[in-house]
Amino acid sequence: MKQERISKVVKIGGFSHVRPVFVGGNHPIVIQTMWKDKLLPGKLDEAAARIGVLGEMGCGLLRFAVPDIESAQTLGKLAEMVSMPLVADIHFDYKIALRCLDFPIAKIRLNPGNIGGKEKVKIVLEKAGSKNIPIRIGVNAGSLPADLRHKVDTEGLSTAEALVQAAQREMSIFDEFGFTSIIVSMKASTIADTISTNIILSGRADVTLHVGVTEAGPLIAGVTRNTAALVHLLKEGVGDTVRVSLSDTMENEVIAGREIIAAASQLSPDNKRLGFSGVNIVSCPRCARAGFDTHGFTSRWMPRLYSLKKDITAAVMGCEVNGPQEAKHADIGITGAGDKVLIFKHGKIIRTITADQADAVFEEELGKI
């Protein structure tokens, strides 16, 4: 029987008004995403509202790029407004990290190799340690140290092994200064390297791992590549938090993360870390028989359905072929027949309505479950 990997537990948040999130150990896999746009001081209320929606959909951590001191202060103000743990992603200037640590920002993402030397790293670690703020060490295939890049290019060292060695170097710096509250990510843009590098490091250390394929592409390509890599890793017990990197919305990154975890759980049903409560959405792809706009209805309802804390299956079907009987396992479903829309539960039609009533009646019946 395969030995289950148990990583160290890292607590993120849990101070002031920021809710605690536990990553690693036997805790469920945490889904995260990254804010896509520049955070503007005048739109923090809008940002906070959107963060609330992301949290309802299953996002546990949210990362922001912080390129300068002004951005650090803006993010700090936002962190004072929301309960979700926010993460500051910092490169090159250690002073930005220090400024972020003046606010209830719950985690710092840092690459020690580009922050300006060990003494500056030490200063950041001392302040983070005094506030019990964890740090994610991030290494990327595109920015390997020069000597490791040379070995990859000329000596046959694999990119996966080079990423692991780069991560181990950074980890040794943190270990030297006695800082243990770390998460490590080793990001590559290929499926094979993502799988290999995380498996290698997971076999050498019990460090908490953030996994994902970086620069994965637009929605379809990105979901496909991340699924291929992450399902493999998660079913093997490798990975503690995931981000599905997409050239698409944050909401779709969160949804993709949920579905990838659900897929992995089907292949590893005994792994309790892969459990994720919530609505399971099934829908038909639509064809010339369609009597109901499955695409439009699914698009409108997807964020709302993924926000529900109900372990149910909701079906959106297009016609009498893929209708109540095809989806009779569903707790609630909707389809069309002629100029009518049908609401059904467990294969039994309970309401027959017009198309303009569909959303209101579906909401009404969903509330009864």
Coordinates of C-alpha atoms in Angstrom, one line a residue, residues 121-287:
V121 CA 15.9 38.5 2.8
K122 CA 16.8 38.3 6.5
I123 CA 15.1 41.7 7.2
V124 CA 11.9 40.5 5.5
L125 CA 11.9 37.2 7.3
E126 CA 12.4 38.9 10.7
K127 CA 9.4 41.1 10.2
A128 CA 7.3 38.4 8.8
G129 CA 8.3 36.0 11.6
S130 CA 7.4 38.6 14.2
K131 CA 3.9 38.8 12.8
N132 CA 3.5 35.1 12.0
I133 CA 3.1 35.8 8.3
P134 CA 4.0 32.8 6.0
I135 CA 6.0 33.2 2.9
R136 CA 5.6 31.4 -0.4
I137 CA 8.9 30.7 -2.2
G138 CA 8.3 30.9 -5.9
V139 CA 10.7 29.6 -8.5
N140 CA 10.0 29.6 -12.2
A141 CA 11.4 27.7 -15.2
G142 CA 11.9 30.9 -17.1
S143 CA 14.1 32.5 -14.4
L144 CA 16.4 29.8 -13.2
P145 CA 19.7 30.8 -11.7
A146 CA 22.4 31.2 -14.4
D147 CA 24.4 28.1 -13.4
L148 CA 21.4 25.8 -13.4
R149 CA 20.2 27.2 -16.7
H150 CA 23.7 26.5 -18.1
K151 CA 23.5 22.9 -16.9
V152 CA 20.0 22.5 -18.5
D153 CA 21.3 23.9 -21.8
T154 CA 24.6 22.2 -22.0
E155 CA 24.9 19.3 -19.5
G156 CA 21.6 17.5 -19.8
L157 CA 20.2 18.5 -16.4
S158 CA 16.4 18.3 -16.6
T159 CA 14.3 21.4 -16.1
A160 CA 12.4 19.6 -13.4
E161 CA 15.5 18.8 -11.4
A162 CA 16.8 22.3 -12.0
L163 CA 13.6 23.8 -10.5
V164 CA 13.9 21.5 -7.5
Q165 CA 17.6 22.5 -6.9
A166 CA 16.6 26.2 -7.2
A167 CA 13.9 25.7 -4.7
Q168 CA 16.2 23.9 -2.3
R169 CA 18.7 26.7 -2.5
E170 CA 16.0 29.2 -1.5
M171 CA 14.7 26.9 1.2
S172 CA 18.2 26.7 2.7
I173 CA 18.3 30.5 3.0
F174 CA 15.1 30.4 5.0
D175 CA 16.3 27.5 7.1
E176 CA 19.5 29.4 7.8
F177 CA 17.5 32.2 9.4
G178 CA 15.2 29.8 11.2
F179 CA 12.1 30.7 9.2
T180 CA 9.9 27.6 8.8
S181 CA 6.4 28.9 7.8
I182 CA 6.9 28.5 4.0
I183 CA 5.1 27.2 1.0
V184 CA 7.0 26.4 -2.2
S185 CA 5.9 26.6 -5.8
M186 CA 7.9 25.5 -8.8
K187 CA 6.2 26.7 -11.9
A188 CA 6.7 25.4 -15.4
S189 CA 4.7 25.9 -18.5
T190 CA 4.7 22.2 -19.5
I191 CA 2.7 19.3 -18.1
A192 CA 5.6 17.0 -17.8
D193 CA 7.9 19.4 -16.0
T194 CA 5.1 20.5 -13.6
I195 CA 4.5 16.8 -12.6
S196 CA 8.1 15.8 -12.4
T197 CA 9.4 18.7 -10.4
N198 CA 6.7 18.5 -7.7
I199 CA 7.1 14.7 -7.4
I200 CA 10.8 15.0 -7.0
L201 CA 10.6 17.7 -4.3
S202 CA 7.8 15.9 -2.5
G203 CA 10.0 12.9 -2.2
R204 CA 12.8 14.9 -0.6
A205 CA 11.0 17.2 1.8
D206 CA 7.7 17.5 3.6
V207 CA 7.4 21.1 2.5
T208 CA 3.9 22.5 1.7
L209 CA 3.4 22.7 -2.0
H210 CA 1.6 25.2 -4.2
V211 CA 1.0 23.5 -7.6
G212 CA -0.1 24.6 -11.0
V213 CA 0.9 25.0 -14.7
T214 CA 2.0 28.5 -15.3
E215 CA 1.4 30.5 -18.5
A216 CA -1.1 27.7 -19.3
G217 CA -2.9 29.7 -22.0
P218 CA -6.5 30.7 -22.7
L219 CA -9.6 29.0 -21.2
I220 CA -9.7 25.7 -23.0
A221 CA -6.0 25.1 -23.4
G222 CA -5.3 26.3 -19.9
V223 CA -7.9 24.1 -18.3
T224 CA -6.7 21.1 -20.3
R225 CA -3.1 21.5 -19.4
N226 CA -3.8 22.1 -15.7
T227 CA -6.1 19.2 -15.5
A228 CA -3.6 16.8 -17.1
A229 CA -0.9 17.9 -14.6
L230 CA -2.9 18.5 -11.4
V231 CA -5.2 15.5 -11.5
H232 CA -2.0 13.3 -11.7
L233 CA -0.4 15.1 -8.8
L234 CA -3.4 15.3 -6.6
K235 CA -4.4 11.7 -6.9
E236 CA -0.9 10.9 -5.9
G237 CA -1.2 13.1 -2.8
V238 CA 1.2 15.8 -4.1
G239 CA 0.0 19.4 -3.7
D240 CA -1.6 21.4 -0.9
T241 CA -3.0 24.4 -2.7
V242 CA -3.7 25.0 -6.4
R243 CA -4.0 27.8 -8.8
V244 CA -5.3 27.1 -12.3
S245 CA -3.5 29.8 -14.3
L246 CA -5.7 31.0 -17.2
S247 CA -5.8 33.9 -19.6
D248 CA -9.4 34.2 -18.4
T249 CA -11.4 35.4 -15.4
M250 CA -10.7 34.7 -11.8
E251 CA -14.1 33.1 -11.5
N252 CA -13.2 30.6 -14.1
E253 CA -9.9 29.8 -12.5
V254 CA -11.8 29.0 -9.2
I255 CA -14.4 26.9 -11.0
A256 CA -11.6 25.0 -12.9
G257 CA -9.8 24.4 -9.6
R258 CA -13.0 22.9 -8.1
E259 CA -13.6 20.7 -11.0
I260 CA -10.0 19.5 -11.1
I261 CA -10.1 18.5 -7.5
A262 CA -13.4 16.8 -8.0
A263 CA -12.0 14.8 -10.9
A264 CA -9.0 13.8 -8.8
S265 CA -11.3 12.7 -6.1
Q266 CA -13.0 10.2 -8.4
L267 CA -9.6 8.6 -9.1
S268 CA -8.6 8.7 -5.5
P269 CA -11.9 8.3 -3.6
D270 CA -10.2 7.5 -0.2
N271 CA -8.3 10.8 -0.2
K272 CA -10.4 13.0 2.1
R273 CA -8.3 16.1 1.2
L274 CA -9.9 16.1 -2.2
G275 CA -13.5 16.4 -0.9
F276 CA -15.3 19.6 -2.0
S277 CA -18.9 20.2 -1.1
G278 CA -21.2 22.2 -3.4
V279 CA -23.3 21.9 -6.5
N280 CA -22.4 19.6 -9.3
I281 CA -23.5 21.1 -12.6
V282 CA -24.2 18.9 -15.6
S283 CA -25.4 20.2 -19.0
C284 CA -25.8 19.1 -22.5
P285 CA -23.7 20.6 -25.3
R286 CA -26.7 21.6 -27.4
C287 CA -27.5 20.7 -30.9

